[in-house]
mmCIF file of C-alpha atoms in Angstrom:
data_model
loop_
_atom_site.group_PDB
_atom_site.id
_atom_site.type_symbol
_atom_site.label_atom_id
_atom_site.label_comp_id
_atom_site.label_asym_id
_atom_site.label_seq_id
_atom_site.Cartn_x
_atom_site.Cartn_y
_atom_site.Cartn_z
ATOM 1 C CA UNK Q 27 0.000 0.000 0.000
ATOM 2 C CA UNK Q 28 1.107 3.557 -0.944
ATOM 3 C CA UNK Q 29 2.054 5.521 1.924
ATOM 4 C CA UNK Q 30 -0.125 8.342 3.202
ATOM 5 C CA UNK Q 31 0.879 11.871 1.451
ATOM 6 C CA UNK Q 32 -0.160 15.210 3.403
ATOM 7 C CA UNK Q 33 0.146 17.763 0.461
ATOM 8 C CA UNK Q 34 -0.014 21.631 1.427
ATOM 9 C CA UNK Q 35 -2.280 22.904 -1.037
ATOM 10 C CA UNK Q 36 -3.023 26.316 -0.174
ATOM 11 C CA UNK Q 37 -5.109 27.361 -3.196
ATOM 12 C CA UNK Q 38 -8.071 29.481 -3.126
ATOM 13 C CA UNK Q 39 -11.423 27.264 -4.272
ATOM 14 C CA UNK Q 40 -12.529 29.936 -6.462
ATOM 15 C CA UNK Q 41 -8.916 30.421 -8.151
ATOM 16 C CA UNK Q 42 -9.782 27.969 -10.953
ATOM 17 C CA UNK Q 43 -13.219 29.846 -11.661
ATOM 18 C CA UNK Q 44 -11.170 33.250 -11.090
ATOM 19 C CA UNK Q 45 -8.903 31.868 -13.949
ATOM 20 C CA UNK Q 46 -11.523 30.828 -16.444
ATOM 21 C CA UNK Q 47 -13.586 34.084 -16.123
ATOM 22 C CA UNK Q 48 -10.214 36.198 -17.069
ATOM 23 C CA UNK Q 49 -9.364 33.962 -20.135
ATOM 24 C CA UNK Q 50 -13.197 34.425 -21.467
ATOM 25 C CA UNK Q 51 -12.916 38.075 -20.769
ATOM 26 C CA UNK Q 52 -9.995 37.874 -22.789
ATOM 27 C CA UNK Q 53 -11.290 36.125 -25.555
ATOM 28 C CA UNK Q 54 -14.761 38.616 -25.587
ATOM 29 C CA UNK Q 55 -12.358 41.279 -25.840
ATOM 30 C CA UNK Q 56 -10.387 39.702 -29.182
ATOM 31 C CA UNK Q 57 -13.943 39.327 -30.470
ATOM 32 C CA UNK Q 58 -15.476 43.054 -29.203
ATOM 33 C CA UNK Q 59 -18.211 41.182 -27.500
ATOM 34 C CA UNK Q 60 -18.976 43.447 -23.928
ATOM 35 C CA UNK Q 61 -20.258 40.793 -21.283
ATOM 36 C CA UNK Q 62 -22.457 42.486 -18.884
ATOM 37 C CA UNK Q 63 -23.289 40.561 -15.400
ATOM 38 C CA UNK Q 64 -26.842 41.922 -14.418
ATOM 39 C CA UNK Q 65 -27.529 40.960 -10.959
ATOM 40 C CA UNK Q 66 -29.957 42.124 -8.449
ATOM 41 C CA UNK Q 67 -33.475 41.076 -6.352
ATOM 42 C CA UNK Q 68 -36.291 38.967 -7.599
ATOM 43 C CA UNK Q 69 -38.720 41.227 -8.951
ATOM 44 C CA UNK Q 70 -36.492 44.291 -9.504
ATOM 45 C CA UNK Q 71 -37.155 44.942 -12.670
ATOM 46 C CA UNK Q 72 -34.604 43.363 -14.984
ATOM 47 C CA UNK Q 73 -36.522 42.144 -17.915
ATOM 48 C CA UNK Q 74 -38.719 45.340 -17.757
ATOM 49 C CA UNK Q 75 -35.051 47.470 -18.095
ATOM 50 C CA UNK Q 76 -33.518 44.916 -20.231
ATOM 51 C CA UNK Q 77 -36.705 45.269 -22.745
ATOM 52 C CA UNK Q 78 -36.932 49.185 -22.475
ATOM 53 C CA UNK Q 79 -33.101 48.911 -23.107
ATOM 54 C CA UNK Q 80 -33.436 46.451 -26.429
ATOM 55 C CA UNK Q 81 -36.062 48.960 -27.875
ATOM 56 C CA UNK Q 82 -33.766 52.216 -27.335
ATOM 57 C CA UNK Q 83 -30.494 50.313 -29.321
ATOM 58 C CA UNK Q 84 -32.138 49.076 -31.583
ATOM 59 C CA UNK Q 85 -30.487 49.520 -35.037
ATOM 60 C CA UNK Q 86 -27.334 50.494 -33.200
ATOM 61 C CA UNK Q 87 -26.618 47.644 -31.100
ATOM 62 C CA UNK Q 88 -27.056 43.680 -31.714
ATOM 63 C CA UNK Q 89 -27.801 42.221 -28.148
ATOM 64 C CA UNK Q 90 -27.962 38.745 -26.704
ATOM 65 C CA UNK Q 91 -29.310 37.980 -23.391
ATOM 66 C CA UNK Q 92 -28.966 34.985 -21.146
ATOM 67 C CA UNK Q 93 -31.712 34.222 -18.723
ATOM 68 C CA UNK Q 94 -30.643 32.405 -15.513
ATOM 69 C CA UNK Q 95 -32.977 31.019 -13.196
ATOM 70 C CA UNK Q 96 -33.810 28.008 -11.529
ATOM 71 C CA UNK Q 97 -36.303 27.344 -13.561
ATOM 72 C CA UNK Q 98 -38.333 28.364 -16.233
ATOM 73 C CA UNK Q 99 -38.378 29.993 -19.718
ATOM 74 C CA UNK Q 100 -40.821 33.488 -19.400
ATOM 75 C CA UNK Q 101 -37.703 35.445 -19.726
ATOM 76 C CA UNK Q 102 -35.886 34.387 -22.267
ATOM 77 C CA UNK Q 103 -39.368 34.712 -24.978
ATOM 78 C CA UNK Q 104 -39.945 38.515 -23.418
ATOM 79 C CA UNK Q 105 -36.599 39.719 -24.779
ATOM 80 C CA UNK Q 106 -36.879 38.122 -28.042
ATOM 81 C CA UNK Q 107 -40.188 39.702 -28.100
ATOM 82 C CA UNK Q 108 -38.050 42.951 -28.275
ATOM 83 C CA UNK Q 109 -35.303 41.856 -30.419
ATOM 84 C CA UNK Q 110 -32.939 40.068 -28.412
ATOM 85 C CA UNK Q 111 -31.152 36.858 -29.198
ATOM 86 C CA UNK Q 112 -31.492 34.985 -26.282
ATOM 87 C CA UNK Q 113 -30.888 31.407 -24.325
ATOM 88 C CA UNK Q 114 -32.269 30.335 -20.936
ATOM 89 C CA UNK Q 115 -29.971 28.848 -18.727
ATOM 90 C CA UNK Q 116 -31.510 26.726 -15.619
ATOM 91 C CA UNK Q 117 -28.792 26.401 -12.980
ATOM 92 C CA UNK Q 118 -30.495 23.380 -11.607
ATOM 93 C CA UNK Q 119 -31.523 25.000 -8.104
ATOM 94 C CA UNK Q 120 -27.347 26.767 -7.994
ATOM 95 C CA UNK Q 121 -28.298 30.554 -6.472
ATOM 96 C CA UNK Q 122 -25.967 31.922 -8.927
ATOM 97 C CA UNK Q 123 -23.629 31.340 -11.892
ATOM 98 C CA UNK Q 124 -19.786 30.720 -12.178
ATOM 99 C CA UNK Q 125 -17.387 31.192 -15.786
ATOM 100 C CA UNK Q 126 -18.082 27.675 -16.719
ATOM 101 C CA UNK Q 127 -22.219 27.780 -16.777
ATOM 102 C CA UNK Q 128 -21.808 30.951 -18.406
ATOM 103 C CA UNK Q 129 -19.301 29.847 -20.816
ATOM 104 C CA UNK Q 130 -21.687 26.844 -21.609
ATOM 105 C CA UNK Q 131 -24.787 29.619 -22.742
ATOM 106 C CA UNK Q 132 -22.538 31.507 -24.633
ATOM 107 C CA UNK Q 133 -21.472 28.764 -26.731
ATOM 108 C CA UNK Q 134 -25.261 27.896 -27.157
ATOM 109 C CA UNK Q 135 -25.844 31.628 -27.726
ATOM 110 C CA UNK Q 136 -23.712 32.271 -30.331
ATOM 111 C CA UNK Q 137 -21.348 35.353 -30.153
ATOM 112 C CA UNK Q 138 -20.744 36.169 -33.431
ATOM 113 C CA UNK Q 139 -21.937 39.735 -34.346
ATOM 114 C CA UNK Q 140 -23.020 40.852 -30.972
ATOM 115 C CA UNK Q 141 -21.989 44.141 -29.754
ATOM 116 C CA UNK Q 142 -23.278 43.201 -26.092
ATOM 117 C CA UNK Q 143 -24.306 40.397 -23.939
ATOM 118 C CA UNK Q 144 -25.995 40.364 -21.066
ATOM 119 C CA UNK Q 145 -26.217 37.665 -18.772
ATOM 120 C CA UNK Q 146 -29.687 37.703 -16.520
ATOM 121 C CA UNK Q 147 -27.804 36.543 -13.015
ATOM 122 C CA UNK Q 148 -30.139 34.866 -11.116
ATOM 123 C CA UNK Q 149 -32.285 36.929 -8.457
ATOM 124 C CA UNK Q 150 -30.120 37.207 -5.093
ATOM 125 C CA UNK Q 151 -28.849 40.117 -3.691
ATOM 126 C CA UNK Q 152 -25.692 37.516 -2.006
ATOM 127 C CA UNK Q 153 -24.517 34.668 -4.262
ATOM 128 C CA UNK Q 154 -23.774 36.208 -7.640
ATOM 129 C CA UNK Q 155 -21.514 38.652 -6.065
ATOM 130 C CA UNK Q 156 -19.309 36.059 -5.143
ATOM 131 C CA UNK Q 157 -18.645 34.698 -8.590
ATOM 132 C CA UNK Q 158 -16.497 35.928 -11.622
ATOM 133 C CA UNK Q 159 -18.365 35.379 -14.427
ATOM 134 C CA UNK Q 160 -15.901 36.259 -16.926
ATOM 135 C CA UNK Q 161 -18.441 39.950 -17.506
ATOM 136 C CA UNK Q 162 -16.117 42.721 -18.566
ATOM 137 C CA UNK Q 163 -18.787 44.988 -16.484
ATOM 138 C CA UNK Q 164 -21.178 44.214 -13.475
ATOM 139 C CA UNK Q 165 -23.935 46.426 -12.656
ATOM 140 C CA UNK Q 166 -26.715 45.732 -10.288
ATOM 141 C CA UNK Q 167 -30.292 47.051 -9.683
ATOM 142 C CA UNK Q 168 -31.932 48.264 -6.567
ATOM 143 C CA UNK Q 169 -35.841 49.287 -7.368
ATOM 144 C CA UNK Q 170 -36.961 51.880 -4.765
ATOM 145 C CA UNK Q 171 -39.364 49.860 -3.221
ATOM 146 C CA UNK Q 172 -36.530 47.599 -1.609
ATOM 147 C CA UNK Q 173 -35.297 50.983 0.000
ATOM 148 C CA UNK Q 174 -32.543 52.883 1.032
ATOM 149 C CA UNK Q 175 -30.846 50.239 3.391
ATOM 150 C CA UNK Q 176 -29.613 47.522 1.173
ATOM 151 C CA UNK Q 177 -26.045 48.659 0.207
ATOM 152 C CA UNK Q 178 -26.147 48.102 4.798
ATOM 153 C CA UNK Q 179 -27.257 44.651 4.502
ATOM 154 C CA UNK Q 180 -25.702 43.109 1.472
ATOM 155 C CA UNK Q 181 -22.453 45.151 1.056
ATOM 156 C CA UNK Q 182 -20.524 42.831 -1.657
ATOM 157 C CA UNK Q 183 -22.808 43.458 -3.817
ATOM 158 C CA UNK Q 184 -22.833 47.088 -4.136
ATOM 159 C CA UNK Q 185 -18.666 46.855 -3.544
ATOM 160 C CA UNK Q 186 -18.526 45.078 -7.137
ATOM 161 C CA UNK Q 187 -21.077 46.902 -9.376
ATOM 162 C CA UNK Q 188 -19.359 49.606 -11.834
ATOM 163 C CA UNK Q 189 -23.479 50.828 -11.895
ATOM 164 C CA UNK Q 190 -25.833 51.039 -9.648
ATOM 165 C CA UNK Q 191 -29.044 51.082 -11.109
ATOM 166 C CA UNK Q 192 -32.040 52.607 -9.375
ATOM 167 C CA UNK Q 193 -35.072 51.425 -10.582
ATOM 168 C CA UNK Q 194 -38.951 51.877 -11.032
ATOM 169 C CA UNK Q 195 -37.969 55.652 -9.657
ATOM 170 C CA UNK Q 196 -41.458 56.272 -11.133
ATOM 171 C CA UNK Q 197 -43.385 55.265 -8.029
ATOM 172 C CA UNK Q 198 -40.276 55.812 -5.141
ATOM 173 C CA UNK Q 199 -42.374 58.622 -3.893
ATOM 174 C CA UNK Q 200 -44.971 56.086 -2.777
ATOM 175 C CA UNK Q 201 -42.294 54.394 -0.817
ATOM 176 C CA UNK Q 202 -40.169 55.245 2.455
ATOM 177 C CA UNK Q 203 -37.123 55.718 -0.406
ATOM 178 C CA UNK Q 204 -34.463 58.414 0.183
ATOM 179 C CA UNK Q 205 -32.570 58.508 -3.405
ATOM 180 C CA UNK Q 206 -29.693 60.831 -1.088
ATOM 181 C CA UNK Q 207 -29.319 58.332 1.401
ATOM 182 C CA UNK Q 208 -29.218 55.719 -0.583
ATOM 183 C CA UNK Q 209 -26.144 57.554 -2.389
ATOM 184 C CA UNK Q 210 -24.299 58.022 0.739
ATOM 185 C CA UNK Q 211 -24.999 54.207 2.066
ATOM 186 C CA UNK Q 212 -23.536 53.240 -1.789
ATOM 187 C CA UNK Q 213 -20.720 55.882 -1.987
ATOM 188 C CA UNK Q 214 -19.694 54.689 1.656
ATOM 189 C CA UNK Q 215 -18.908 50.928 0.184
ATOM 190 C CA UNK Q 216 -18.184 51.803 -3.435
ATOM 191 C CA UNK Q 217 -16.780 55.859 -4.334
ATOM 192 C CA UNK Q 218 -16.341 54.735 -7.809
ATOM 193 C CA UNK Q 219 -19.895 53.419 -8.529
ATOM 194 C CA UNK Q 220 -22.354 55.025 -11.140
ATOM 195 C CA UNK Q 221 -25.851 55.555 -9.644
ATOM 196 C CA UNK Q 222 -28.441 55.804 -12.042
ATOM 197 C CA UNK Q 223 -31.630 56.215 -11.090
ATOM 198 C CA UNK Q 224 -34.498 56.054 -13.939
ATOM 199 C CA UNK Q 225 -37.716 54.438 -14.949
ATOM 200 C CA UNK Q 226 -37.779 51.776 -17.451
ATOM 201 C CA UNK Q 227 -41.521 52.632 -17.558
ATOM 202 C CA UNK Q 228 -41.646 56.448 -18.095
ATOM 203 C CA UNK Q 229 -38.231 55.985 -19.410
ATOM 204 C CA UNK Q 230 -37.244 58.952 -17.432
ATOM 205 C CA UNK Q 231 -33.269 58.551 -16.782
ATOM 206 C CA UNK Q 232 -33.149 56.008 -19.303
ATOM 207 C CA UNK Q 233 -30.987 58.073 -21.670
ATOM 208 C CA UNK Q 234 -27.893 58.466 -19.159
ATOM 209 C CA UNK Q 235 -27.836 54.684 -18.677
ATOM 210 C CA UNK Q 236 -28.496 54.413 -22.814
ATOM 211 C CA UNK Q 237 -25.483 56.675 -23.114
ATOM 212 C CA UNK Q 238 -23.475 54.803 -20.474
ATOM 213 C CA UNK Q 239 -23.890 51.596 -22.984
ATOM 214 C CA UNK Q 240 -23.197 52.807 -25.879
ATOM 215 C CA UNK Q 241 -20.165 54.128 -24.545
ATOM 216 C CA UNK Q 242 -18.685 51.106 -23.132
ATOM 217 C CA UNK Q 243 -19.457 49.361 -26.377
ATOM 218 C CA UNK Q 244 -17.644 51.979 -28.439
ATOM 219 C CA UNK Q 245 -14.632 51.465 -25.628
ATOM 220 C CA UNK Q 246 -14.647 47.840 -25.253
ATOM 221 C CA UNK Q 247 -14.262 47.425 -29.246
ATOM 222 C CA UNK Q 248 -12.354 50.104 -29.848
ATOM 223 C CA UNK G 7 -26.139 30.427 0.513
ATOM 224 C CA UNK G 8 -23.925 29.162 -2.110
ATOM 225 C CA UNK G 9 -22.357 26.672 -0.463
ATOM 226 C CA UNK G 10 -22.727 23.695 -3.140
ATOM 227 C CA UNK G 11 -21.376 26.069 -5.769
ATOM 228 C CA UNK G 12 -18.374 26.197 -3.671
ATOM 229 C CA UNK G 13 -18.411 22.487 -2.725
ATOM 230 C CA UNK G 14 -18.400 21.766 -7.023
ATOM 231 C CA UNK G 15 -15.271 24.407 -7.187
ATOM 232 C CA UNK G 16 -13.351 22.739 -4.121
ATOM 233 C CA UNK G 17 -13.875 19.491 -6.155
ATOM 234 C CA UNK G 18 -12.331 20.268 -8.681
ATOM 235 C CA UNK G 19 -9.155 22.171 -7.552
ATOM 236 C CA UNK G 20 -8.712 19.028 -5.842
ATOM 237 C CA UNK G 21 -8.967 16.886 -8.884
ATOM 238 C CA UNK G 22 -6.238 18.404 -10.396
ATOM 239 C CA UNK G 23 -4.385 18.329 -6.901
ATOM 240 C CA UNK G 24 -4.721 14.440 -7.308
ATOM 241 C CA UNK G 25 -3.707 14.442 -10.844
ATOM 242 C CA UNK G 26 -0.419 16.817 -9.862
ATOM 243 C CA UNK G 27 0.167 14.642 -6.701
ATOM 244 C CA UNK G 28 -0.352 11.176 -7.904
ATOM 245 C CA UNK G 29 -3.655 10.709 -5.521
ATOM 246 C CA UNK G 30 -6.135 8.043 -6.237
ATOM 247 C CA UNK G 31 -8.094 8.361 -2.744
ATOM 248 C CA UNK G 32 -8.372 12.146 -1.038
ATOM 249 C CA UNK G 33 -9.071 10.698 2.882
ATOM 250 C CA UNK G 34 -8.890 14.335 4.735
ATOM 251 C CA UNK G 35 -9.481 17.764 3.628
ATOM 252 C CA UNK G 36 -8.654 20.779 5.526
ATOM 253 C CA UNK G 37 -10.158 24.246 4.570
ATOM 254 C CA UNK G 38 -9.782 27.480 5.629
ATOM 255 C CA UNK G 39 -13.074 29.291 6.320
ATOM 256 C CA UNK G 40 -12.833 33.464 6.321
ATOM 257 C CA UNK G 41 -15.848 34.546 9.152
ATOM 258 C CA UNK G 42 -17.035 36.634 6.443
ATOM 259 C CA UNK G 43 -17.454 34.681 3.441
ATOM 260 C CA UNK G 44 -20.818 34.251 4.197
ATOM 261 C CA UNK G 45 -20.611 30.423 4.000
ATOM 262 C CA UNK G 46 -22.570 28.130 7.034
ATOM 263 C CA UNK G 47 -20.495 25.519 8.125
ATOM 264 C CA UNK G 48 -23.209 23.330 8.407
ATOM 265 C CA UNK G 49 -23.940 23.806 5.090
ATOM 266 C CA UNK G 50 -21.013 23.047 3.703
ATOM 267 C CA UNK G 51 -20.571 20.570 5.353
ATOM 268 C CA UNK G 52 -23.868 18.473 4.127
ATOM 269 C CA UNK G 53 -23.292 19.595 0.801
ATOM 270 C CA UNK G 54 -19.881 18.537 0.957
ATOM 271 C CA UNK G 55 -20.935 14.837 2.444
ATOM 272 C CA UNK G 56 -23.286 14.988 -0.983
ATOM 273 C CA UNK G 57 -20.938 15.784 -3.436
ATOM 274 C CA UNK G 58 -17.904 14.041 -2.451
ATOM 275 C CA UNK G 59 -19.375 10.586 -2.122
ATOM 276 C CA UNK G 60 -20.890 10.959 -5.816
ATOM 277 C CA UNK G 61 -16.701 11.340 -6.826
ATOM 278 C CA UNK G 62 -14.624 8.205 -6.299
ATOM 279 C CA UNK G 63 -11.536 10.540 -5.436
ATOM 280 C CA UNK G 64 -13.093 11.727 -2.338
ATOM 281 C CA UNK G 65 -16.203 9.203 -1.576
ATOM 282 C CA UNK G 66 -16.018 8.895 2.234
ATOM 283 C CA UNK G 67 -12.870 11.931 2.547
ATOM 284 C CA UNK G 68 -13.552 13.975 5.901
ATOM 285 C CA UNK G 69 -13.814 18.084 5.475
ATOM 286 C CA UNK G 70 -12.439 19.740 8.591
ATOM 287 C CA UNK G 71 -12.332 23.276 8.397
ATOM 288 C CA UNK G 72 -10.429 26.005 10.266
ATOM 289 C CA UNK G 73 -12.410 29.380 10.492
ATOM 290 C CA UNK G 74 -10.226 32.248 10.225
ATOM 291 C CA UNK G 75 -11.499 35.770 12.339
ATOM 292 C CA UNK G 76 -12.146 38.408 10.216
ATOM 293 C CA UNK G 77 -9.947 41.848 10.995
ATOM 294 C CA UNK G 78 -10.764 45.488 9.596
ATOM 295 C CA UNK G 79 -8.161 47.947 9.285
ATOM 296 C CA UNK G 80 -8.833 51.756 9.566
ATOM 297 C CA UNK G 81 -6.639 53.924 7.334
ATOM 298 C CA UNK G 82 -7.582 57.040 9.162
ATOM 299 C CA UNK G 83 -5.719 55.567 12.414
ATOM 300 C CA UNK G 84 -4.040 52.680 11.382
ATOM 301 C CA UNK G 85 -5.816 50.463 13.985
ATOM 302 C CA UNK G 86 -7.408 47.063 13.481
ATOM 303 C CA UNK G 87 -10.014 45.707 14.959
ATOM 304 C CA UNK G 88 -13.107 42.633 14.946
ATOM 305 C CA UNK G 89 -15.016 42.783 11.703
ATOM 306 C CA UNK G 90 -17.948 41.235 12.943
ATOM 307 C CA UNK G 91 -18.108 42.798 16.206
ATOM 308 C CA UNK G 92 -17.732 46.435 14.976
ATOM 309 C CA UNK G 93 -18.732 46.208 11.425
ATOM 310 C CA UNK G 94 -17.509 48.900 8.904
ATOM 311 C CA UNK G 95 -17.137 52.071 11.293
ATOM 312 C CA UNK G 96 -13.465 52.016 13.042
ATOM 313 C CA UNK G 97 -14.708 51.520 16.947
ATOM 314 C CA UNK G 98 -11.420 53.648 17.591
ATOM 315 C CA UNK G 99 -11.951 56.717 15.600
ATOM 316 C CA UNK G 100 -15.333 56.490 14.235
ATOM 317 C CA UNK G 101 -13.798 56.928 10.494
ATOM 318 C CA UNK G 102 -15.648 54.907 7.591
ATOM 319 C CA UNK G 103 -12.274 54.675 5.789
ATOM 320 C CA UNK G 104 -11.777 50.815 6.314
ATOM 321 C CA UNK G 105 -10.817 48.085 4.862
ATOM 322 C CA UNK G 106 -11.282 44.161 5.075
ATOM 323 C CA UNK G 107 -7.582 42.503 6.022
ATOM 324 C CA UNK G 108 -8.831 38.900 6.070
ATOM 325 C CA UNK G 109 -11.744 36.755 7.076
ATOM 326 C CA UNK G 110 -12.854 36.691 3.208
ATOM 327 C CA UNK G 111 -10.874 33.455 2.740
ATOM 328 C CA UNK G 112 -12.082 30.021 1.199
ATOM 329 C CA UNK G 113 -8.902 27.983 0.726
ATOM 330 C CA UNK G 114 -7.978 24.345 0.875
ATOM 331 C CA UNK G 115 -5.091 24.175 2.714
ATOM 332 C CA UNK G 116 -4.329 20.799 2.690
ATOM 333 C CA UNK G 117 -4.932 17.436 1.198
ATOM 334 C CA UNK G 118 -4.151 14.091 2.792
ATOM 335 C CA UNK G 119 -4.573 11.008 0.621
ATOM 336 C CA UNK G 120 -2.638 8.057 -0.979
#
């Protein structure tokens, strides 16, 4: 019988995800595909901004979306509704996605052509933050009825998002929703973050985050 | 809450630890656990009884893991203190200008196996 090894390992669990998520950022890059990790709440209002979004770009952007959830398909038909090519990925009850699932629905997705890809993280305020997915940018959405506290309770979230998106602004008045201290709880954890606060609905404030696209787009290809 | 997602990642870092080392059986797994990486131990530890019984590499291989406190350091005064106990506000000096030093960690640290 072989004798009993001890090996010092000393690796980080997530190192091998960490790797695979920088060479598919790489290879996006080579191929001026922008990843974008949308992550936020159930209910936040992701496929309502993600359709508002598909209808402003259109003609000047070619989009693909990836719906994650545990189950189901509703999502993935509503953005192809507005022009979208899209796959829906079940994570088989995972709360979140790593490179390799997301590597997996872009090969079933099909890059070629697409300016911009988002992936539809699965609703959790906790999990996805945790995970590289290989996106090139995160942002997150907050809708005003969750409130003003959140970037307190689930901090890695709003640490990682290069945008903040503040949604369904439309109806915050109804709510006990400070947009001002909400900025201070998200500056506090994050300086650098964009905070954009709009209405998919109205559409009001949908231009700066329009803008903000477009822009990365024209940066990440050029 | 993600604890089987990071049972599936430690499973395969330590496949290839195996493959490096020459290991057919994994026996004893030690992990280091940051006190703010969100992770139960319970948890982990059921969905690590799951997986690794489903892998003949590790079917049967005990998880033991070492929790590691989590310290904040204030760059206003240069003190550290508990993360958990104080949170994100430097108990010394009040100053929000702090950062994480360690307690964020989920690493296998060592392997024992034939």
């Amino acid at each position: 019988m072989d004798r009993i090894k001890i090996i010092d390992v000393h690796e980080d669990v997530l190192a091998n995800n960490d790797r695979a998520a920088e060479a598919l950022r790489m290879r996006l890059h080579e191929k001026g595909t922008l990843l974008i990790n949308l992550m936020s709440s159930p209910g936040s209002g992701k496929t309502t901004l993600l359709n508002a979004t598909l209808d402003a770009v259109a003609g000047r952007l070619s989009v693909g979306v990836m719906e994650a959830d545990v189950d189901s398909d509703v999502d993935a038909y509503a953005v192809q509704r507005h022009g979208a090519r899209a796959v829906q990925l079940h994570t088989g009850g995972m709360c979140h996605l790593d490179a390799a699932m997301c590597e997996q629905g872009l090969r079933e997705l099909g890059t070629d052509g697409l300016d911009v890809v988002f992936i539809e993280n699965v609703g959790n305020l906790i999990c996805p933050a945790e995970f590289d997915t290989g996106a090139a940018r995160k942002v997150m959405i907050l809708s005003a009825p969750e409130g003003h506290d959140k970037p307190l309770k689930y901090p890695l979230m709003f640490e990682v998002s290069d945008v903040v998106i503040v949604s369904k602004m439309d109806v915050a008045e109804h709510f006990d929703f400070s947009l001002e201290e909400l900025e201070r709880n998200v500056r506090a954890r994050n300086p650098q973050a964009r905070i954009m606060p709009l209405s998919a609905k109205t559409g009001e404030g949908m231009q700066q985050w329009v803008d903000w696209l477009l822009g990365e787009v024209a940066a990440w290809q050029g | 809450m993600h604890e089987l997602g990071i049972v599936f990642h430690m499973i395969e870092t330590l496949e290839t630890v195996a493959v490096q080392n020459e290991l057919t059986t994994i026996a004893r797994v030690t992990l280091d656990l940051g006190e703010v990486t969100g992770i139960l131990p319970d948890y982990l530890l059921d969905c690590w009884r799951w997986a690794a019984d489903r892998t003949e590499l590790l079917h049967g291989a005990d998880l033991e893991l070492h929790q590691i406190p989590a310290v904040t350091v204030c760059n206003a005064c240069g003190r550290t203190y508990a993360t958990v106990e104080h949170g994100k506000i430097c108990p010394h000096c009040q100053s929000p200008e702090t950062v994480l030093l360690c307690g964020n960690e989920i690493e296998i640290a060592t392997v024992e196996g034939r």
